[in-house]
Each structure stands twice: as C-alpha cells, then as structure tokens.
Tab-separated table of C-alpha atoms in Angstrom:
chain	number	residue	atom	x	y	z
I	19	MET	CA	12.713	25.547	17.156
I	20	THR	CA	10.559	25.361	14.068
I	21	ALA	CA	8.071	27.912	12.814
I	22	VAL	CA	4.595	26.639	12.040
I	23	SER	CA	1.450	28.325	10.927
I	24	MET	CA	-1.865	26.715	10.194
I	25	THR	CA	-5.574	27.341	10.287
I	26	VAL	CA	-7.321	25.795	13.286
I	27	ASN	CA	-11.118	25.922	13.334
I	28	GLY	CA	-11.043	28.770	10.863
I	29	GLN	CA	-8.516	30.872	12.775
I	30	HIS	CA	-4.982	31.495	11.647
I	31	VAL	CA	-2.360	30.520	14.231
I	32	SER	CA	1.428	30.600	14.133
I	33	ALA	CA	4.045	29.653	16.679
I	34	GLU	CA	7.666	28.714	17.226
I	35	ILE	CA	7.679	25.146	18.500
I	36	ASP	CA	10.045	22.357	19.436
I	37	PRO	CA	9.972	20.105	16.343
I	38	ARG	CA	9.060	17.186	18.629
I	39	THR	CA	5.692	18.779	19.365
I	40	LEU	CA	2.874	16.453	18.375
I	41	LEU	CA	-0.185	17.982	16.761
I	42	VAL	CA	-2.262	16.976	19.790
I	43	GLN	CA	0.186	18.743	22.126
I	44	PHE	CA	0.077	21.822	19.957
I	45	LEU	CA	-3.724	21.842	20.046
I	46	ARG	CA	-4.076	21.122	23.759
I	47	GLU	CA	-1.075	22.824	25.314
I	48	HIS	CA	-0.352	25.738	22.992
I	49	LEU	CA	-3.867	26.565	21.819
I	50	ARG	CA	-5.671	25.257	24.937
I	51	LEU	CA	-8.129	23.340	22.753
I	52	THR	CA	-8.546	20.474	25.214
I	53	GLY	CA	-11.522	18.838	23.525
I	54	THR	CA	-9.114	16.602	21.617
I	55	HIS	CA	-8.109	13.860	24.041
I	56	VAL	CA	-5.127	11.567	24.475
I	57	GLY	CA	-6.239	8.095	25.477
I	58	CYS	CA	-3.451	5.706	24.585
I	59	ASP	CA	-0.767	7.864	22.939
I	60	THR	CA	0.054	4.833	20.734
I	61	SER	CA	-2.354	5.415	17.789
I	62	GLN	CA	-4.752	2.688	18.854
I	63	CYS	CA	-7.653	4.424	20.641
I	64	GLY	CA	-8.647	7.269	18.335
I	65	CYS	CA	-9.544	9.766	21.109
I	66	CYS	CA	-7.176	12.256	19.419
I	67	VAL	CA	-8.721	12.154	15.935
I	68	VAL	CA	-8.943	15.564	14.256
I	69	HIS	CA	-9.312	16.609	10.621
I	70	VAL	CA	-6.266	17.818	8.699
I	71	ASN	CA	-7.158	19.100	5.229
I	72	GLY	CA	-10.400	17.134	5.562
I	73	ASP	CA	-8.809	13.807	6.497
I	74	ALA	CA	-9.435	12.209	9.886
I	75	ILE	CA	-6.019	11.504	11.378
I	76	LYS	CA	-4.561	10.624	14.767
I	77	SER	CA	-3.083	13.823	16.157
I	78	CYS	CA	-0.924	11.871	18.646
I	79	THR	CA	0.924	10.348	15.693
I	80	THR	CA	1.444	13.522	13.674
I	81	LEU	CA	4.040	16.213	14.181
I	82	ALA	CA	2.652	19.738	14.375
I	83	ALA	CA	5.537	20.806	12.130
I	84	THR	CA	4.229	18.573	9.319
I	85	CYS	CA	0.898	20.413	9.490
I	86	ASP	CA	2.445	23.728	8.490
I	87	GLY	CA	0.023	25.374	6.088
I	88	ALA	CA	-2.741	22.883	6.835
I	89	ASP	CA	-6.402	23.417	7.625
I	90	VAL	CA	-7.145	21.715	10.957
I	91	VAL	CA	-10.596	21.155	12.457
I	92	THR	CA	-11.063	19.872	16.016
I	93	ILE	CA	-14.180	18.957	17.958
I	94	GLU	CA	-14.400	22.621	19.054
I	95	GLY	CA	-14.776	23.629	15.418
I	96	LEU	CA	-17.863	21.576	14.576
I	97	ALA	CA	-20.709	23.445	16.271
I	98	LYS	CA	-21.970	26.706	14.797
I	99	GLY	CA	-22.164	28.921	17.870
I	100	ASP	CA	-24.720	27.350	20.190
I	101	VAL	CA	-26.054	25.020	17.503
I	102	LEU	CA	-24.516	21.565	17.687
I	103	HIS	CA	-23.292	19.844	14.527
I	104	PRO	CA	-25.871	17.188	13.469
I	105	MET	CA	-23.436	14.426	14.493
I	106	GLN	CA	-22.951	15.976	17.941
I	107	ALA	CA	-26.720	16.320	18.332
I	108	ALA	CA	-27.175	12.670	17.353
I	109	PHE	CA	-24.698	11.548	20.015
I	110	ARG	CA	-26.689	13.494	22.604
I	111	GLU	CA	-30.074	12.246	21.430
I	112	ASN	CA	-28.975	8.609	21.219
I	113	HIS	CA	-26.927	8.753	24.397
I	114	GLY	CA	-23.883	7.727	22.362
I	115	LEU	CA	-21.541	8.073	25.311
I	116	GLN	CA	-21.014	6.954	28.861
I	117	CYS	CA	-17.964	8.693	30.335
I	118	GLY	CA	-17.508	10.798	27.189
I	119	PHE	CA	-13.731	10.525	26.944
I	120	CYS	CA	-13.708	8.861	23.514
I	121	THR	CA	-16.564	11.007	22.173
I	122	PRO	CA	-14.558	13.776	20.437
I	123	GLY	CA	-12.596	11.195	18.454
I	124	MET	CA	-15.700	9.170	17.701
I	125	ILE	CA	-17.490	12.243	16.358
I	126	MET	CA	-14.548	13.452	14.251
I	127	THR	CA	-14.171	9.931	12.801
I	128	ALA	CA	-17.922	9.745	12.145
I	129	VAL	CA	-18.087	13.099	10.352
I	130	GLU	CA	-15.271	12.106	8.001
I	131	LEU	CA	-16.877	8.680	7.500
I	132	VAL	CA	-20.040	10.377	6.240
I	133	ARG	CA	-17.960	12.489	3.843
I	134	ARG	CA	-16.301	9.357	2.458
I	135	LYS	CA	-19.179	6.868	2.443
I	136	GLY	CA	-22.330	8.957	2.373
I	137	THR	CA	-25.273	9.475	4.696
I	138	ASP	CA	-26.809	6.012	4.364
I	139	LEU	CA	-24.611	3.869	6.576
I	140	ASP	CA	-25.499	0.350	7.651
I	141	GLU	CA	-24.469	-0.982	11.036
I	142	HIS	CA	-21.789	-3.262	9.606
I	143	THR	CA	-20.056	-0.384	7.797
I	144	ILE	CA	-20.132	1.817	10.891
I	145	ARG	CA	-18.646	-0.924	13.090
I	146	GLU	CA	-15.922	-1.665	10.524
I	147	GLU	CA	-15.045	2.006	10.199
I	148	LEU	CA	-14.777	2.402	13.978
I	149	GLU	CA	-11.848	-0.009	13.927
I	150	GLY	CA	-9.482	2.734	15.073
I	151	ASN	CA	-11.659	4.178	17.847
I	152	LEU	CA	-11.951	2.479	21.209
I	153	CYS	CA	-14.630	3.108	23.846
I	154	ARG	CA	-13.273	1.959	27.189
I	155	CYS	CA	-16.843	1.936	28.590
I	156	THR	CA	-17.693	-0.498	25.737
I	157	GLY	CA	-20.706	1.645	24.891
I	158	TYR	CA	-20.536	0.830	21.196
I	159	HIS	CA	-24.209	0.020	20.703
I	160	ASN	CA	-25.412	3.583	21.161
I	161	ILE	CA	-22.352	5.026	19.431
I	162	VAL	CA	-23.228	3.001	16.325
I	163	LYS	CA	-26.865	4.122	16.587
I	164	ALA	CA	-25.791	7.743	17.015
I	165	ILE	CA	-23.535	7.647	13.961
I	166	GLY	CA	-26.291	6.130	11.817
I	167	ALA	CA	-28.725	8.838	12.950
I	168	GLY	CA	-26.110	11.597	12.707
I	169	ALA	CA	-25.278	10.562	9.147
I	170	GLN	CA	-28.957	10.809	8.175
I	171	ALA	CA	-29.214	14.183	9.891
I	172	MET	CA	-26.140	15.444	8.023
I	173	GLY	CA	-27.823	14.380	4.781
I	174	ALA	CA	-31.047	16.181	5.713
I	175	ALA	CA	-29.138	19.315	6.762
I	176	ALA	CA	-27.297	19.386	3.427
I	177	GLU	CA	-30.528	19.281	1.398
P	2	MET	CA	11.010	11.522	21.969
P	3	TYR	CA	14.717	12.324	21.735
P	4	GLU	CA	15.654	15.662	20.229
P	5	PHE	CA	16.170	15.904	16.493
P	6	THR	CA	16.727	18.588	13.883
P	7	TYR	CA	13.771	18.994	11.575
P	8	HIS	CA	14.138	19.500	7.813
P	9	ARG	CA	11.427	20.071	5.250
P	10	PRO	CA	13.076	19.764	1.827
P	11	GLY	CA	11.352	21.008	-1.302
P	12	SER	CA	12.671	18.419	-3.741
P	13	VAL	CA	13.773	14.788	-3.862
P	14	SER	CA	17.350	15.804	-4.640
P	15	GLU	CA	17.422	18.154	-1.650
P	16	ALA	CA	15.957	15.385	0.551
P	17	ALA	CA	18.556	12.897	-0.712
P	18	LYS	CA	21.344	15.379	-0.077
P	19	LEU	CA	20.142	15.918	3.500
P	20	ALA	CA	19.800	12.162	4.052
P	21	GLY	CA	23.325	11.677	2.743
P	22	GLU	CA	24.701	14.381	5.010
P	23	HIS	CA	23.023	13.084	8.154
P	24	ALA	CA	23.894	9.414	8.460
P	25	ASP	CA	21.917	9.107	11.719
P	26	GLY	CA	18.907	10.878	10.274
P	27	LYS	CA	15.599	9.341	9.227
P	28	ILE	CA	13.187	10.104	6.446
P	29	LEU	CA	9.628	10.946	7.523
P	30	ALA	CA	6.831	9.988	5.124
P	31	GLY	CA	3.425	9.323	6.754
P	32	GLY	CA	5.081	8.671	10.093
P	33	GLN	CA	2.606	6.027	11.199
P	34	THR	CA	5.393	3.646	12.207
P	35	LEU	CA	8.334	6.000	12.653
P	36	LEU	CA	6.646	8.435	15.049
P	37	PRO	CA	5.363	5.726	17.460
P	38	THR	CA	8.859	4.197	17.397
P	39	MET	CA	10.408	7.578	18.212
P	40	LYS	CA	7.849	8.244	20.956
P	41	GLN	CA	8.855	4.974	22.602
P	42	ARG	CA	12.498	6.025	22.212
P	43	LEU	CA	13.185	2.885	20.206
P	44	ALA	CA	14.499	5.227	17.526
P	45	GLY	CA	16.400	8.442	18.102
P	46	PRO	CA	17.323	9.935	14.732
P	47	SER	CA	19.597	12.994	14.825
P	48	ASP	CA	17.640	14.553	11.978
P	49	LEU	CA	14.174	14.121	10.570
P	50	ILE	CA	13.750	14.762	6.858
P	51	ASP	CA	10.067	15.418	6.247
P	52	LEU	CA	8.954	14.581	2.702
P	53	SER	CA	5.460	16.054	3.098
P	54	ARG	CA	6.161	18.905	0.653
P	55	LEU	CA	7.184	16.585	-2.207
P	56	ASP	CA	3.851	16.504	-4.000
P	57	ASP	CA	5.404	15.081	-7.174
P	58	LEU	CA	5.870	11.841	-5.192
P	59	ARG	CA	2.089	11.323	-5.040
P	60	GLY	CA	-0.035	9.603	-7.634
P	61	ILE	CA	-0.922	6.365	-9.420
P	62	GLU	CA	-0.460	5.469	-13.067
P	63	VAL	CA	-1.523	2.354	-14.963
P	64	LYS	CA	0.260	1.927	-18.299
P	65	GLY	CA	1.380	-1.013	-20.423
P	66	GLY	CA	0.243	-3.649	-17.931
P	67	VAL	CA	2.073	-2.043	-15.008
P	68	VAL	CA	0.620	-0.198	-12.014
P	69	THR	CA	3.067	2.427	-10.776
P	70	ILE	CA	2.388	3.947	-7.391
P	71	LYS	CA	4.479	6.897	-6.308
P	72	ALA	CA	6.102	6.601	-2.907
P	73	LEU	CA	4.091	9.163	-0.928
P	74	THR	CA	0.734	7.792	-2.073
P	75	ARG	CA	-1.348	7.069	1.008
P	76	HIS	CA	-2.997	3.723	1.763
P	77	VAL	CA	-6.466	5.296	1.488
P	78	THR	CA	-5.669	6.467	-2.046
P	79	VAL	CA	-4.531	3.000	-3.156
P	80	ALA	CA	-7.497	1.320	-1.443
P	81	THR	CA	-10.034	3.557	-3.190
P	82	SER	CA	-8.303	4.022	-6.554
P	83	ALA	CA	-10.555	2.912	-9.419
P	84	ASP	CA	-7.434	2.254	-11.523
P	85	VAL	CA	-5.846	-0.041	-8.922
P	86	LYS	CA	-9.166	-1.786	-8.230
P	87	ALA	CA	-9.556	-2.520	-11.947
P	88	ALA	CA	-5.948	-3.629	-12.568
P	89	ILE	CA	-4.934	-5.393	-9.323
P	90	PRO	CA	-7.951	-5.596	-6.991
P	91	ALA	CA	-5.915	-7.612	-4.465
P	92	LEU	CA	-3.543	-4.673	-4.037
P	93	ALA	CA	-6.388	-2.237	-3.348
P	94	GLU	CA	-7.866	-4.721	-0.855
P	95	LEU	CA	-4.512	-5.098	0.895
P	96	ALA	CA	-4.187	-1.312	1.247
P	97	GLY	CA	-7.678	-1.208	2.766
P	98	MET	CA	-6.651	-3.730	5.436
P	99	ILE	CA	-3.726	-1.724	6.798
P	100	GLY	CA	-4.157	-0.253	10.284
P	101	ASP	CA	-7.419	1.660	10.601
P	102	PRO	CA	-9.053	4.487	8.601
P	103	ALA	CA	-7.076	7.261	10.342
P	104	VAL	CA	-3.788	5.400	9.859
P	105	ARG	CA	-4.635	4.798	6.179
P	106	ASN	CA	-5.227	8.550	5.797
P	107	LYS	CA	-1.563	9.177	6.681
P	108	GLY	CA	0.514	6.062	6.026
P	109	THR	CA	2.294	5.749	2.663
P	110	ILE	CA	3.358	2.854	0.453
P	111	GLY	CA	6.954	4.096	0.272
P	112	GLY	CA	7.195	4.360	4.044
P	113	SER	CA	5.862	0.859	4.533
P	114	VAL	CA	8.212	-0.674	1.972
P	115	ALA	CA	11.282	1.276	3.143
P	116	ASN	CA	10.664	0.331	6.773
P	117	ASN	CA	10.165	-3.379	5.948
P	118	ASP	CA	8.433	-4.196	9.206
P	119	PRO	CA	8.250	-8.005	9.423
P	120	ALA	CA	4.463	-7.744	9.897
P	121	ALA	CA	3.749	-5.031	7.309
P	122	ASP	CA	1.416	-5.875	4.419
P	123	TYR	CA	2.980	-4.207	1.375
P	124	PRO	CA	6.268	-6.189	1.325
P	125	SER	CA	4.283	-9.376	0.597
P	126	ALA	CA	2.568	-7.717	-2.372
P	127	CYS	CA	5.892	-6.460	-3.714
P	128	LEU	CA	7.465	-9.889	-3.500
P	129	ALA	CA	4.509	-11.908	-4.831
P	130	LEU	CA	3.764	-9.522	-7.699
P	131	GLY	CA	7.440	-9.202	-8.643
P	132	ALA	CA	7.411	-5.444	-8.133
P	133	THR	CA	10.242	-3.078	-8.950
P	134	ILE	CA	11.199	-0.482	-6.358
P	135	THR	CA	12.506	2.697	-7.964
P	136	THR	CA	14.668	5.106	-5.991
P	137	ASN	CA	16.376	8.405	-6.779
P	138	LYS	CA	19.382	6.306	-7.841
P	139	ARG	CA	18.239	3.031	-9.433
P	140	ALA	CA	15.571	0.368	-9.876
P	141	ILE	CA	15.632	-2.618	-7.502
P	142	LYS	CA	13.744	-5.897	-7.973
P	143	ALA	CA	11.647	-6.834	-4.944
P	144	ASP	CA	13.578	-10.128	-4.745
P	145	ASP	CA	16.755	-8.121	-4.099
P	146	PHE	CA	15.175	-5.409	-1.958
P	147	PHE	CA	13.979	-7.048	1.276
P	148	LYS	CA	17.064	-8.117	3.217
P	149	GLY	CA	15.772	-9.053	6.658
P	150	LEU	CA	14.175	-7.588	9.762
P	151	PHE	CA	13.677	-3.852	9.024
P	152	GLU	CA	16.517	-4.227	6.512
P	153	THR	CA	16.430	-3.319	2.833
P	154	ALA	CA	18.813	-2.769	-0.052
P	155	LEU	CA	18.427	1.007	0.367
P	156	GLU	CA	21.689	2.844	0.838
P	157	GLU	CA	22.299	6.080	2.695
P	158	GLY	CA	20.811	9.008	0.876
P	159	GLU	CA	18.618	6.721	-1.216
P	160	ILE	CA	14.896	7.490	-1.300
P	161	ILE	CA	12.125	5.395	-2.820
P	162	THR	CA	10.302	7.391	-5.475
P	163	SER	CA	7.831	4.803	-6.808
P	164	ILE	CA	6.905	1.132	-6.859
P	165	SER	CA	5.784	-0.638	-10.042
P	166	PHE	CA	3.599	-3.741	-9.999
P	167	PRO	CA	3.137	-5.829	-13.164
P	168	VAL	CA	-0.566	-6.651	-13.553
P	169	PRO	CA	-1.055	-10.360	-12.713
P	170	GLU	CA	-3.533	-12.834	-14.195
P	171	LYS	CA	-4.735	-13.723	-10.720
P	172	ALA	CA	-3.928	-12.463	-7.250
P	173	ASN	CA	-5.259	-12.447	-3.732
P	174	TYR	CA	-4.090	-11.455	-0.261
P	175	GLN	CA	-5.312	-13.137	2.897
P	176	LYS	CA	-4.467	-11.656	6.272
P	177	PHE	CA	-4.902	-13.153	9.706
P	178	ARG	CA	-4.585	-10.072	11.841
P	179	ASN	CA	-3.624	-9.491	15.389
P	180	PRO	CA	-6.935	-8.144	16.720
P	181	ALA	CA	-5.251	-5.462	18.856
P	182	SER	CA	-2.486	-4.105	16.621
P	183	ARG	CA	-4.125	-5.055	13.282
P	184	TYR	CA	-0.713	-6.103	12.007
P	185	ALA	CA	-0.561	-9.447	10.208
P	186	LEU	CA	0.074	-12.473	12.422
P	187	VAL	CA	0.288	-14.156	9.062
P	188	GLY	CA	-0.434	-12.600	5.684
P	189	VAL	CA	-0.132	-14.530	2.436
P	190	PHE	CA	-0.094	-12.899	-0.997
P	191	VAL	CA	-0.532	-15.284	-3.937
P	192	ALA	CA	-0.107	-14.025	-7.508
P	193	LYS	CA	0.022	-15.671	-10.914
P	194	THR	CA	1.866	-13.495	-13.419
P	195	GLY	CA	3.008	-14.574	-16.894
P	196	GLY	CA	1.937	-18.137	-16.088
P	197	HIS	CA	4.063	-18.376	-12.937
P	198	VAL	CA	2.863	-18.375	-9.354
P	199	ARG	CA	4.587	-16.544	-6.530
P	200	VAL	CA	3.643	-16.900	-2.878
P	201	ALA	CA	4.909	-14.367	-0.328
P	202	VAL	CA	4.383	-14.513	3.415
P	203	THR	CA	4.494	-11.618	5.866
P	204	GLY	CA	4.068	-11.500	9.649
P	205	ALA	CA	5.519	-14.946	10.218
P	206	GLY	CA	9.194	-14.993	9.261
P	207	SER	CA	11.806	-14.073	11.847
P	208	ARG	CA	13.779	-12.452	9.005
P	209	GLY	CA	10.767	-10.684	7.529
P	210	VAL	CA	8.845	-11.336	4.325
P	211	PHE	CA	9.741	-14.505	2.363
P	212	ARG	CA	8.652	-16.598	-0.619
P	213	VAL	CA	7.540	-20.231	-0.368
P	214	LYS	CA	9.079	-21.901	-3.427
P	215	ASP	CA	7.575	-25.282	-2.535
P	216	PHE	CA	4.044	-23.821	-2.637
P	217	GLU	CA	4.847	-21.964	-5.859
P	218	ALA	CA	5.929	-25.149	-7.661
P	219	ALA	CA	2.794	-26.992	-6.532
P	220	LEU	CA	0.561	-24.113	-7.644
P	221	ASP	CA	2.403	-23.791	-10.976
P	222	ALA	CA	1.352	-27.380	-11.671
P	223	ASN	CA	-2.196	-26.949	-10.384
P	224	PHE	CA	-3.585	-23.578	-9.314
P	225	ALA	CA	-6.064	-24.940	-6.763
P	226	PRO	CA	-6.199	-25.041	-2.947
P	227	ALA	CA	-5.879	-28.844	-3.061
P	228	ALA	CA	-2.399	-28.476	-4.561
P	229	LEU	CA	-1.259	-27.355	-1.102
P	230	ASP	CA	-2.731	-30.374	0.726
P	231	GLY	CA	-0.133	-31.803	3.092
P	232	LYS	CA	2.290	-28.956	2.400
P	233	SER	CA	3.607	-26.698	5.108
P	234	VAL	CA	6.426	-24.331	5.981
P	235	ALA	CA	8.858	-25.482	8.687
P	236	ALA	CA	8.148	-23.810	12.032
P	237	SER	CA	11.850	-23.217	12.598
P	238	GLY	CA	12.589	-19.707	11.384
P	239	LEU	CA	9.094	-18.438	12.193
P	240	ASN	CA	8.219	-15.948	14.912
P	241	SER	CA	6.919	-17.045	18.295
P	242	ASP	CA	5.311	-14.551	20.633
P	243	ILE	CA	2.420	-14.250	23.074
P	244	HIS	CA	0.003	-13.897	20.166
P	245	ALA	CA	0.971	-17.026	18.235
P	246	ASP	CA	3.756	-19.573	18.440
P	247	ALA	CA	5.792	-20.729	15.451
P	248	GLU	CA	3.804	-23.960	14.960
P	249	TYR	CA	0.535	-22.013	14.863
P	250	ARG	CA	1.989	-19.533	12.384
P	251	ALA	CA	3.230	-22.428	10.214
P	252	HIS	CA	-0.274	-23.877	10.226
P	253	LEU	CA	-1.801	-20.511	9.376
P	254	ILE	CA	0.499	-20.052	6.369
P	255	THR	CA	-0.963	-23.102	4.622
P	256	VAL	CA	-4.524	-22.136	5.609
P	257	MET	CA	-4.180	-18.542	4.400
P	258	ALA	CA	-2.380	-19.622	1.216
P	259	LYS	CA	-5.226	-22.006	0.373
P	260	ARG	CA	-7.788	-19.279	1.034
P	261	ALA	CA	-5.861	-16.887	-1.193
P	262	VAL	CA	-5.714	-19.431	-4.022
P	263	ALA	CA	-9.432	-20.187	-3.656
P	264	ALA	CA	-10.278	-16.477	-3.759
P	265	ALA	CA	-7.958	-15.801	-6.716
P	266	ALA	CA	-8.870	-18.853	-8.828
C-alpha cells in the first residue's frame, strides 16, 4: 500500500491505496466523485480528463500515487454552489451534448484550453484542441459552438 | 495491471540505485506509454520507480548553439518554449504533434527517447539533428543510442538526464499520422547541420528509427525536393499492418521527405 494525500476540489484527502490505483479509480471509487467518466480506458477518448495542478490530463493514464501533493479539480469542482461555471452554462445553452457521457471531459479540456489560448477561440483551434476528446454521439458541432461561447463567457466573467 | 512495488525517489542517484537493484523494475516518467502498456498487461515490472519528484530534471537551456532539454520536460513545454521555437522551430512543432493536448501535458522527452517506440516522434529528431543523450553515467550519440524495436544503449540503472540538440541551419519534420492513435505511420525529420544533411525516419522501420543515407547524399549535393526524384527506400524491412503496408510506407517516406525539404528550404 502507498500513502497519498492531495487536494481534490479544494478539500484535503488522504488514503492508503494499492499503488496500481489509477487517478480515475481513486476519484470515482474512493471519493465517489463519479462525474469523471471512463470511456475507453486507453487514453483515446478524453472522458476522464481532470485538472492536476492546472493541467488537463487523462486520469485513466495517471497513477493516483503520482498525484501525491497535487491540486486536483474534477467536473464536480467547477460550479460555485448552484451557479454553473460559464463553460458548463454554455454547454447547456448551446445543447453541447447528446447522451452527455463525454461532457465532463469536454468541459475540463475546454476550460484548460481557454487558460492556455485565451477567450477568443476560432472554430479551427477548438476542433484541433479537441483531438483527444471523442463524442460517440458525434455531436461535435454544438460542442464546438458551446466551447466558443463558453470561452467568451469566461472572458466576460473575468472582467 | 500486475502488482508492483512503488518507489518515489528524491534524487537521480537514489533513482539509479533503485533501478540497479530491481532488474525487473521500470522507470516511470510521464507514463503515457508505460501505463497503457501495463494496463494491457504487456508489461509487468516488479517495481515502478517514479521520477515525478526530480524537479531538477525539468527545464530547457539554449547556449553556444545547442538546445539542451532536461529529461522530464513535458511535450507541452517544448512545444510552447520561446527558446526552442527560436532555435529549432521544427523541434517545437514535432513536440506539438505528439498525442493530444492531455497527453502532451504529461508525456516527457526522456520517456519517449528511453522507450524508443518504433512510431514515436522524438527518436527521429534525435537522429536527424545529431543529438547527444546524456545519462547519469555518460553521454551517448544518437547514432549509437537507438538499437532496435524498443531497444536502446541504456544499461540497467542508467537514467537519461538530458538531451542536447545542436542548432541546425535548416530543419523540418513531416508526420503522416495514424488518425486513430496519432502515432506516426511515417514521420520524416530532415536537418542540415554544419553543411551536412541528415534524414531520419520513424514509424516505418521494423527495427525502429533509421537514417536514409541515400537521401542524405542527394540532399547534400542539392537541398531541394527534386533531389529525391526517383529515390525510394526498399519496402523490405518496413512495417506492414492493417493501417499501411510496407510498399505504401516506402512511398510515404519519399513524399514526406520531399515535403520536409520543401518546408525547410
């Protein structure tokens, strides 16, 4: 067993875990934060994307043990109480989902994308940056629209 | 995943000692190849030596016409580094083509080079730019480093600490990617350094990355796409799979090499 402690959505957590535990297993099975999904389990689909120290990473391809001391944010950590994060609100307004399975990963990827590339994102950039996130419903059109709008809204909220 | 014992050393020497003690152990850098391999039970190391605490293995330095990238530097850092973009833009572009944004946020240059996946991008840059791979024990020329499929000159207990790339006059990398895995079906890195051209191919060779001396001689004489007219690599010795057969890969090598020369010229 290996001892880990980290901050998840602002709360300090520690546990004794099997070193094989993936970050996504730790989040879902130990902390019961089931908003982070496992689609492919082979780092292709991006449903498991969370932020570790601000970087969007695939939590199915990260050991929880490596995240000792890290600051982790999951989809559950974005909203402020009942108020959705601007990117979440944009997905709702633009109907950026069909079945919704890929949505947590899409939103976590999108929020980090805005941090890296700013709030003015053209369609080409958004589509390129979604390279590691798959929507099995193929609902990309509205996802791209939602990210563009969400990015603008994040910019407005920051002003 | 098979069971393993987890270690998180605090220094390179401690990591090397652990790696030396556990012959069936593996070193974990970004884990973007190793962890999927372990999940599929294609690898079952007895011990995992996690380098994530070795912060002195991160960073980029450009000095005296050489770009030195420390081993734990992530692909995203190389891709966005103003220093790398100014000195060797082709190297920054290559880093930005690896995997996807989330993979580039984790994957490291040292991990990619040490693993020597036959379809990885960095080995072609190392070979074409005449890089030197520095470990905790010695410095190894790229020409002597890549030994075959997933095989390198690294010995047990040897850990890559940095990779140094001489700044070329001209360089470009062209990648024809597998649309699903994003690995290179064929990737060609062309570089002209100190008046000499080197051409390295990844993704295609059944023994991993290789140089094309015939192309290099033609481009030494005339650094233009037309210099490669009628030239090709023999299909024997190239990979064949459901994505591309050896003949197609052979064809792509010439096409991508010409594109790289055109973009670099």
